[in-house]
CSV table of C-alpha atoms in Angstrom, one decimal:
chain,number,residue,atom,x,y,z
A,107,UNK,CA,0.0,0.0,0.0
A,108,UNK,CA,3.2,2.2,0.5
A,109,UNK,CA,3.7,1.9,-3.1
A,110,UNK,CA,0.5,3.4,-4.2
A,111,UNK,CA,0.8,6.0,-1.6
A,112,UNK,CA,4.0,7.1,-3.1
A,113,UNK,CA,2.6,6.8,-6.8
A,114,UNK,CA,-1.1,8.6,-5.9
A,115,UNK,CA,-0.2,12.1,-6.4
A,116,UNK,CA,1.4,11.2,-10.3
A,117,UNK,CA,-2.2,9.1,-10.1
A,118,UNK,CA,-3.9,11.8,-9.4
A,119,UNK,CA,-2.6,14.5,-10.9
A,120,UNK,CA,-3.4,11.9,-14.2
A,121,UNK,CA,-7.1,11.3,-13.2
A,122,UNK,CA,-7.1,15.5,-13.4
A,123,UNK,CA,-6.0,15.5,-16.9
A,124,UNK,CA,-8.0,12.8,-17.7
A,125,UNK,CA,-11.0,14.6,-16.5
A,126,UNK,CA,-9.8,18.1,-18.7
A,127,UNK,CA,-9.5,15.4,-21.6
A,128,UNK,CA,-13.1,14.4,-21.1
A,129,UNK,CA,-14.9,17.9,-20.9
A,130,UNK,CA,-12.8,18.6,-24.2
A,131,UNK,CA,-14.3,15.5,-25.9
A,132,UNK,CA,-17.8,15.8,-24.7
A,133,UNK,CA,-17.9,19.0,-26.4
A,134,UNK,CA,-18.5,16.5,-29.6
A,135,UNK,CA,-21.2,14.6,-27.9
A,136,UNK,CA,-24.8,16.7,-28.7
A,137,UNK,CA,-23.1,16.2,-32.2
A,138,UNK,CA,-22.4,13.3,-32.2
A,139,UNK,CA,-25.7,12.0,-30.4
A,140,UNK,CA,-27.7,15.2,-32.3
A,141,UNK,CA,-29.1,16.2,-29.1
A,142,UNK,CA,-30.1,19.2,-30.8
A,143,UNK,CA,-32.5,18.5,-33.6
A,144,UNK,CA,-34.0,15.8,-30.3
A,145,UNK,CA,-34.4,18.8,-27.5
A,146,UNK,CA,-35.8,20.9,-30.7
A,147,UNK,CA,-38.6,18.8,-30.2
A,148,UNK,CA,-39.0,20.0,-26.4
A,149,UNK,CA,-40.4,23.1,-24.9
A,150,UNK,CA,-38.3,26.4,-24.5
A,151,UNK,CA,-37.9,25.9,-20.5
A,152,UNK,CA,-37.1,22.3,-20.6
A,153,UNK,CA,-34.6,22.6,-23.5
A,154,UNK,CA,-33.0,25.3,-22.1
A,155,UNK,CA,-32.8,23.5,-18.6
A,156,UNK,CA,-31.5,20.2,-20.3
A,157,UNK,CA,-28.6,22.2,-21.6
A,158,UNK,CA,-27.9,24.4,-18.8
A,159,UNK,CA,-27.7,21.2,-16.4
A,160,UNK,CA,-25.4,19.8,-19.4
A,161,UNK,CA,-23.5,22.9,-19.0
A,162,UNK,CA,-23.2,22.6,-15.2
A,163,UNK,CA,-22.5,19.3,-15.0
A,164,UNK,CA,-19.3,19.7,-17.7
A,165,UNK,CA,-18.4,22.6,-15.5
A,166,UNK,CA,-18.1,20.5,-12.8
A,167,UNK,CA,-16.1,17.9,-14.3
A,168,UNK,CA,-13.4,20.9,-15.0
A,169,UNK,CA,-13.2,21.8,-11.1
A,170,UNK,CA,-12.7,18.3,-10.5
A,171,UNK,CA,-10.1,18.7,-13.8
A,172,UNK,CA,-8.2,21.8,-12.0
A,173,UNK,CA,-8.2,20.8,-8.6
A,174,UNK,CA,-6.8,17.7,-9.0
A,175,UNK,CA,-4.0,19.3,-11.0
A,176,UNK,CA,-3.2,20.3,-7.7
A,177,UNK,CA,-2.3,16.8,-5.8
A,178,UNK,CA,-1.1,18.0,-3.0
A,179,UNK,CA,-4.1,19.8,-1.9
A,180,UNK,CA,-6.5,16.3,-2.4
A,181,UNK,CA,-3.8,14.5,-0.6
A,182,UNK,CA,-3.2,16.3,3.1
A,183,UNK,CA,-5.5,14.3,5.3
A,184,UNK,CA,-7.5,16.8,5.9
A,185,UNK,CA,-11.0,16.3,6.4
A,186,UNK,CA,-11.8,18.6,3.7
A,187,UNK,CA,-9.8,17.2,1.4
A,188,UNK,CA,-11.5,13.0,2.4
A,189,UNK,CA,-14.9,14.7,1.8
A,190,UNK,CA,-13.9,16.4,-1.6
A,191,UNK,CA,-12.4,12.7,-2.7
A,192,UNK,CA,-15.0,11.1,-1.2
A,193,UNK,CA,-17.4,12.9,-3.0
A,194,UNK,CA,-15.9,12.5,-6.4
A,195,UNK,CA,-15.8,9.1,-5.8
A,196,UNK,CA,-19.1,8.8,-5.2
A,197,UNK,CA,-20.1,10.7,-8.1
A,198,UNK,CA,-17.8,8.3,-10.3
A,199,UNK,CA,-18.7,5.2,-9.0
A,200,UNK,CA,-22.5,6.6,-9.7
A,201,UNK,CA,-21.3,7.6,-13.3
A,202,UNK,CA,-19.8,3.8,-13.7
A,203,UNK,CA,-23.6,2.5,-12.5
A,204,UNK,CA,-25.5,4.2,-14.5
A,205,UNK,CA,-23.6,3.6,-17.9
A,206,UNK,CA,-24.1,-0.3,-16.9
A,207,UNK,CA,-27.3,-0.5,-15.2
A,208,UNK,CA,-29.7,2.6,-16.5
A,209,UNK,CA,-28.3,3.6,-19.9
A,210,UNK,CA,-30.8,2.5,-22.7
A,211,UNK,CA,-28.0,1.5,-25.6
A,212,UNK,CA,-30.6,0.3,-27.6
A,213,UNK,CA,-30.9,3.6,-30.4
A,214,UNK,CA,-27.1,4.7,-30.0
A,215,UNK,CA,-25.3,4.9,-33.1
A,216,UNK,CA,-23.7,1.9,-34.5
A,217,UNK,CA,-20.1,2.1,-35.7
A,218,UNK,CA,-16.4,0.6,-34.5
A,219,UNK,CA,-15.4,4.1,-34.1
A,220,UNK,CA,-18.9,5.0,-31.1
A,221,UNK,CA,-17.8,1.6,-29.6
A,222,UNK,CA,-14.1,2.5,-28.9
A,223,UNK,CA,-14.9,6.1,-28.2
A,224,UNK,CA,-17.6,4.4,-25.4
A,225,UNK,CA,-15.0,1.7,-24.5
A,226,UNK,CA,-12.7,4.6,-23.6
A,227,UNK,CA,-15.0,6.9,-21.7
A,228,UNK,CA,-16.0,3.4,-19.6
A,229,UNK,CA,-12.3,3.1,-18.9
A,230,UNK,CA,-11.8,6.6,-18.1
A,231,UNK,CA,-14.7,6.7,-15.4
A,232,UNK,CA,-13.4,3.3,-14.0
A,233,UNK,CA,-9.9,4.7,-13.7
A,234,UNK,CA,-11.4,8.1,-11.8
A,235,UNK,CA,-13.4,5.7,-9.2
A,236,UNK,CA,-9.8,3.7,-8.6
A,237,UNK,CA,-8.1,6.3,-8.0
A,238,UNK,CA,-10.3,9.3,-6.2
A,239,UNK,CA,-11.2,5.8,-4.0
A,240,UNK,CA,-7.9,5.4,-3.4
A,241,UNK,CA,-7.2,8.9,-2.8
A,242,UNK,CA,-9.8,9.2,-0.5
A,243,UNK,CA,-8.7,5.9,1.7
A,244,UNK,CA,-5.1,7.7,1.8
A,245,UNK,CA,-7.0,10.3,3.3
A,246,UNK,CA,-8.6,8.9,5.9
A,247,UNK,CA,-5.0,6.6,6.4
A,248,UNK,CA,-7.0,3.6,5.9
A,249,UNK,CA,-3.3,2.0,4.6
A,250,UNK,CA,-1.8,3.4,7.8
A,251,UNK,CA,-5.0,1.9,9.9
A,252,UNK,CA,-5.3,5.4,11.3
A,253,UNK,CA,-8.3,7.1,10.4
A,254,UNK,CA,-10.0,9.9,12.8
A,255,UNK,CA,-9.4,7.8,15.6
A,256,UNK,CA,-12.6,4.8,16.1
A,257,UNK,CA,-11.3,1.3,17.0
A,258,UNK,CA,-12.6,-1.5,14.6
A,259,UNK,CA,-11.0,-5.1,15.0
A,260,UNK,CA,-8.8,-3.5,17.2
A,261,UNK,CA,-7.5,-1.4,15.0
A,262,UNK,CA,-7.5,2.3,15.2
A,263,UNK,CA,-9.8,3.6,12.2
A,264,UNK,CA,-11.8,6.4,12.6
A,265,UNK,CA,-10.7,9.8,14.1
A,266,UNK,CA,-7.3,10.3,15.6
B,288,UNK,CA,-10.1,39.8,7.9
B,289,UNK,CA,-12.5,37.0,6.7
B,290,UNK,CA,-16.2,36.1,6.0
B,291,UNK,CA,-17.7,35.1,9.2
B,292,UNK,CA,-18.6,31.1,8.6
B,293,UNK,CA,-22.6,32.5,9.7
B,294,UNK,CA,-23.1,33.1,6.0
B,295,UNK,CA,-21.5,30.0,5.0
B,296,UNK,CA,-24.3,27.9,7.0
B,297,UNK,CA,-27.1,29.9,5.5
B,298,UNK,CA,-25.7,29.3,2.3
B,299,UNK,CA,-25.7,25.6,2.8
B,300,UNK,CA,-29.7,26.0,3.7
B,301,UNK,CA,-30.1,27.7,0.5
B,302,UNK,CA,-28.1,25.0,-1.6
B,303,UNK,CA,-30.3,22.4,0.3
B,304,UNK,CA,-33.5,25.0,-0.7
B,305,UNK,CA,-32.1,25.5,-4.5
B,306,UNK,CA,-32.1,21.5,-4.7
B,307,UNK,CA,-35.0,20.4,-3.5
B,308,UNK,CA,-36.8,22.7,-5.4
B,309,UNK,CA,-35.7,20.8,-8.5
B,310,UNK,CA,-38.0,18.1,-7.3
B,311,UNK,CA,-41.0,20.7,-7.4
B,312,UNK,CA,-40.1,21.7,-11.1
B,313,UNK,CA,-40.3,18.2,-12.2
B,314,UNK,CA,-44.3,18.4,-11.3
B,315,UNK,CA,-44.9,22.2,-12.3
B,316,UNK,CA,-43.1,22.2,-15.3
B,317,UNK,CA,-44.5,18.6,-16.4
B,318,UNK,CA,-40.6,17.6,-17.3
B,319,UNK,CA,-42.0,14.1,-18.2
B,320,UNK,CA,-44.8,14.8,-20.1
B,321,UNK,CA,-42.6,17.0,-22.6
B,322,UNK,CA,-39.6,14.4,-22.3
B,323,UNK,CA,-42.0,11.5,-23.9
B,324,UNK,CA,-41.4,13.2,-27.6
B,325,UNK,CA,-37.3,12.0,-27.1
B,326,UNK,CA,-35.7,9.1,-27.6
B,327,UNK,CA,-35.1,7.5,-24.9
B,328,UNK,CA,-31.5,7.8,-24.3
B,329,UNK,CA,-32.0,11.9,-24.5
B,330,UNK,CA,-34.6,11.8,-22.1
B,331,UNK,CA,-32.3,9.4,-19.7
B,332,UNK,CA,-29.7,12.2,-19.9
B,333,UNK,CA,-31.9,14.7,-18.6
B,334,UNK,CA,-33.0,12.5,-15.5
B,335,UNK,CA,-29.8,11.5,-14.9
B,336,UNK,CA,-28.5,15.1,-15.2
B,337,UNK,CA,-31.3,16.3,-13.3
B,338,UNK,CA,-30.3,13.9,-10.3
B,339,UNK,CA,-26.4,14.4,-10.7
B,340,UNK,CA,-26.9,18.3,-10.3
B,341,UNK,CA,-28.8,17.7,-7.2
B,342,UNK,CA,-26.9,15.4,-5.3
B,343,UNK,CA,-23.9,17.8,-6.5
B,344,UNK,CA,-26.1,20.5,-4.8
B,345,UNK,CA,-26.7,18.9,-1.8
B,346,UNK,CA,-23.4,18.1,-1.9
B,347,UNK,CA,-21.9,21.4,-1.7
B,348,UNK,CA,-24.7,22.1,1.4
B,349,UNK,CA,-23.2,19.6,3.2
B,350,UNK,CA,-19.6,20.8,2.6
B,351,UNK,CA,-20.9,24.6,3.6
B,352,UNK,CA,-22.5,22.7,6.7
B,353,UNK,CA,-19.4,20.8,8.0
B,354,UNK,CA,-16.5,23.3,6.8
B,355,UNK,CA,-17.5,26.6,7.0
B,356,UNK,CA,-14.2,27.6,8.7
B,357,UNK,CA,-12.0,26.4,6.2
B,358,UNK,CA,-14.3,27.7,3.3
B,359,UNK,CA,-13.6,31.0,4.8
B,360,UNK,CA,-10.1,30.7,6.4
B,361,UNK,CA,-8.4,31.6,2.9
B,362,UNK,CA,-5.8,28.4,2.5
B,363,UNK,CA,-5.6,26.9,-0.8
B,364,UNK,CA,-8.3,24.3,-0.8
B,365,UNK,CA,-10.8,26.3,0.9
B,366,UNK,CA,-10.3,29.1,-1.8
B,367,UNK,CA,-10.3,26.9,-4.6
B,368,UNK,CA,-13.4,25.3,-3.5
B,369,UNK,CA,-15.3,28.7,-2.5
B,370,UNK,CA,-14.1,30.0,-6.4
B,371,UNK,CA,-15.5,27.2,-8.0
B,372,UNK,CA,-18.9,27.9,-6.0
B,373,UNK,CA,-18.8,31.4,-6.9
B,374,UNK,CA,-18.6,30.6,-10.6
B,375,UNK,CA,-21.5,27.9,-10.1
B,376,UNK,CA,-23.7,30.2,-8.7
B,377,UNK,CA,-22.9,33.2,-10.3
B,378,UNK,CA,-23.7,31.7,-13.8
B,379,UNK,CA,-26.8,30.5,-13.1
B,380,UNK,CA,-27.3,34.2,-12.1
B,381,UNK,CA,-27.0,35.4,-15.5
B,382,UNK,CA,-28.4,32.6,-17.1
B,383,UNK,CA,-31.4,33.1,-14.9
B,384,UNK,CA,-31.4,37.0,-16.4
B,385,UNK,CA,-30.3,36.3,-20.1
B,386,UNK,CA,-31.1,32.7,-21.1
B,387,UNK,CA,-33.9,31.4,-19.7
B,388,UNK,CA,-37.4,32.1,-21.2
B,389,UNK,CA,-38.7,35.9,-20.6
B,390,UNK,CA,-42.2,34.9,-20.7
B,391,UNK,CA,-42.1,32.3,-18.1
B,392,UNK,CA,-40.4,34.0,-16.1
B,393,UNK,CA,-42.9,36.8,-16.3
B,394,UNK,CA,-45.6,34.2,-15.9
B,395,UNK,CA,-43.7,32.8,-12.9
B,396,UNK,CA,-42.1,36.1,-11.4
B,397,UNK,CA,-42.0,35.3,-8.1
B,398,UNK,CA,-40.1,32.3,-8.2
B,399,UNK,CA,-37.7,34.1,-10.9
B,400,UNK,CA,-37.1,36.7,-8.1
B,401,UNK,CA,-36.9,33.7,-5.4
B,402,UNK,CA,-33.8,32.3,-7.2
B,403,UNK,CA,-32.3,35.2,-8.4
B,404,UNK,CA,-32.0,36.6,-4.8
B,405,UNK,CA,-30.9,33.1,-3.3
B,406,UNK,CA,-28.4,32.5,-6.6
B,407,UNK,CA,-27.1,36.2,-6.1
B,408,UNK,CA,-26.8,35.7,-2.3
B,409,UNK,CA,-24.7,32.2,-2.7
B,410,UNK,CA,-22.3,33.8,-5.4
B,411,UNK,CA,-21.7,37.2,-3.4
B,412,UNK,CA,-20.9,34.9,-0.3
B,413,UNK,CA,-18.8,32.8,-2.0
B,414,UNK,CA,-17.1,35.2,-4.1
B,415,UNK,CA,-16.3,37.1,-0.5
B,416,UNK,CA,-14.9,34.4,0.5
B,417,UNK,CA,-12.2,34.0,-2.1
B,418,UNK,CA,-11.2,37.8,-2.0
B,419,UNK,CA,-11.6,38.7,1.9
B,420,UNK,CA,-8.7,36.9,2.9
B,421,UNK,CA,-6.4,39.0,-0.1
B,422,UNK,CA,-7.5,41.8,-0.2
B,423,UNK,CA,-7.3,42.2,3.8
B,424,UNK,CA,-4.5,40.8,4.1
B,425,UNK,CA,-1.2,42.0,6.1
């Protein structure tokens, strides 16, 4: 476990990057998906709030982008900084979920070139949930068995 | 000199506010009805983005909730996380004003003027937060 402590921040700072790569590709999925001649279809109000929640939720994936250009600052067992990975696990590990368990793939558009481009983005979330989980165990010392300071099996795990 | 954490928790109540009334717009606005004219993968987007930005909402509530001193204390994290808010909020500010629908919002002014003032309260808190501990510095 030492060695991935030692290795998290590169793993990290790659998962940021990774993140920046995403929002940049996205940009190419209404396109690609033509989710604009769809949400023509739609009222003004709910066309404009399915693109302003698309908006915000790409927004968000560039904080999680920047910040986690910043390693350090994910990494300092603070409690701040278990919540933040902690949450961006979560919301990974959620993204993962949904692609296998909700996503209708019935009507998506056929093609080698959709299937990689999926196979990568499936890789890319999978990778986030590793290593944010990771980051977020290093945070609250779980590889040290330290963590806020609550005994469990005898071992010191939550709080010290 | 820095923001006094006080408006930190009442911005968390407003985030917690802001979300839940996502859940009322689904029955006013009759999301689903309109929704049935997509394919289904489009109209899956739009729940699933629907839910994302409200667990990302209550999210940030529960981060104002539990660390209101270090949102406002001015060290790296804190600021980074308080100028990400600020964006956030302030752009839904001026989408509220220039993108969304005149009309409804005339038809609907009082909620217009409900989330402008809660939207414009989170992102001058926020934004406070990220400048109070330069500017008044030394």
């Amino acid at each position: 476990m030492t060695a991935l402590n030692a290795h998290l921040p590169a793993l990290v700072f790659i998962a940021g990057a990774g993140q920046l790569a995403l929002i940049a590709v996205s940009l190419a999925i209404p396109r690609v998906l033509r989710w604009r001649e769809d949400t023509a279809k739609l009222r003004p109000l709910t066309r404009q709030v399915f693109w302003t929640y698309a908006a915000y939720i790409w927004s968000t994936n560039l904080a999680f982008g920047l910040v986690s250009l910043r390693p350090a600052w994910l990494l300092d067992h603070s409690p701040l900084a278990a919540c933040v990975t902690g949450f961006i696990t979560a919301y990974w590990v959620g993204r993962v979920l949904i692609q296998f368990f909700y996503f209708d793939r019935s009507d998506a558009p056929p093609g080698r070139h959709v299937r990689l481009a999926e196979a990568a983005l499936i890789g890319l979330f999978i990778y986030l949930s590793l290593v944010y989980g990771a980051a977020l165990l290093h945070n609250l010392e779980v590889f040290g068995l330290e963590v806020f300071g609550l005994e469990v099996f005898g071992l010191e795990v939550l709080g010290s | 000199m820095t923001l006094s954490p006080r408006f930190i928790f009442v911005a968390g109540a407003l985030q917690l506010l802001v979300a839940s009334a996502n859940i009322f717009a689904f029955g006013k606005f009759r999301y689903l009805d309109h929704l049935r004219t997509l394919p289904i993968v489009v109209r899956q987007v739009f729940l699933v983005q629907n839910v994302y930005i409200m667990l990302v909402q209550v999210g940030f509530a529960l981060l104002c909730f539990f660390f209101a001193d270090e949102l406002t204390a001015g060290r790296p994290m804190g600021r980074a996380f308080a100028g990400f808010l600020a964006v956030f909020w302030g752009s839904r500010v001026l989408l509220q004003l220039f993108y969304y629908d005149r009309e409804l919002r005339r038809a609907n002014r009082l909620f217009d003027v409900l989330f402008l003032a809660a939207d414009g309260y989170l992102a001058a808190v926020f934004i406070l937060a990220v400048v109070l501990p330069v500017v008044t510095k030394g």
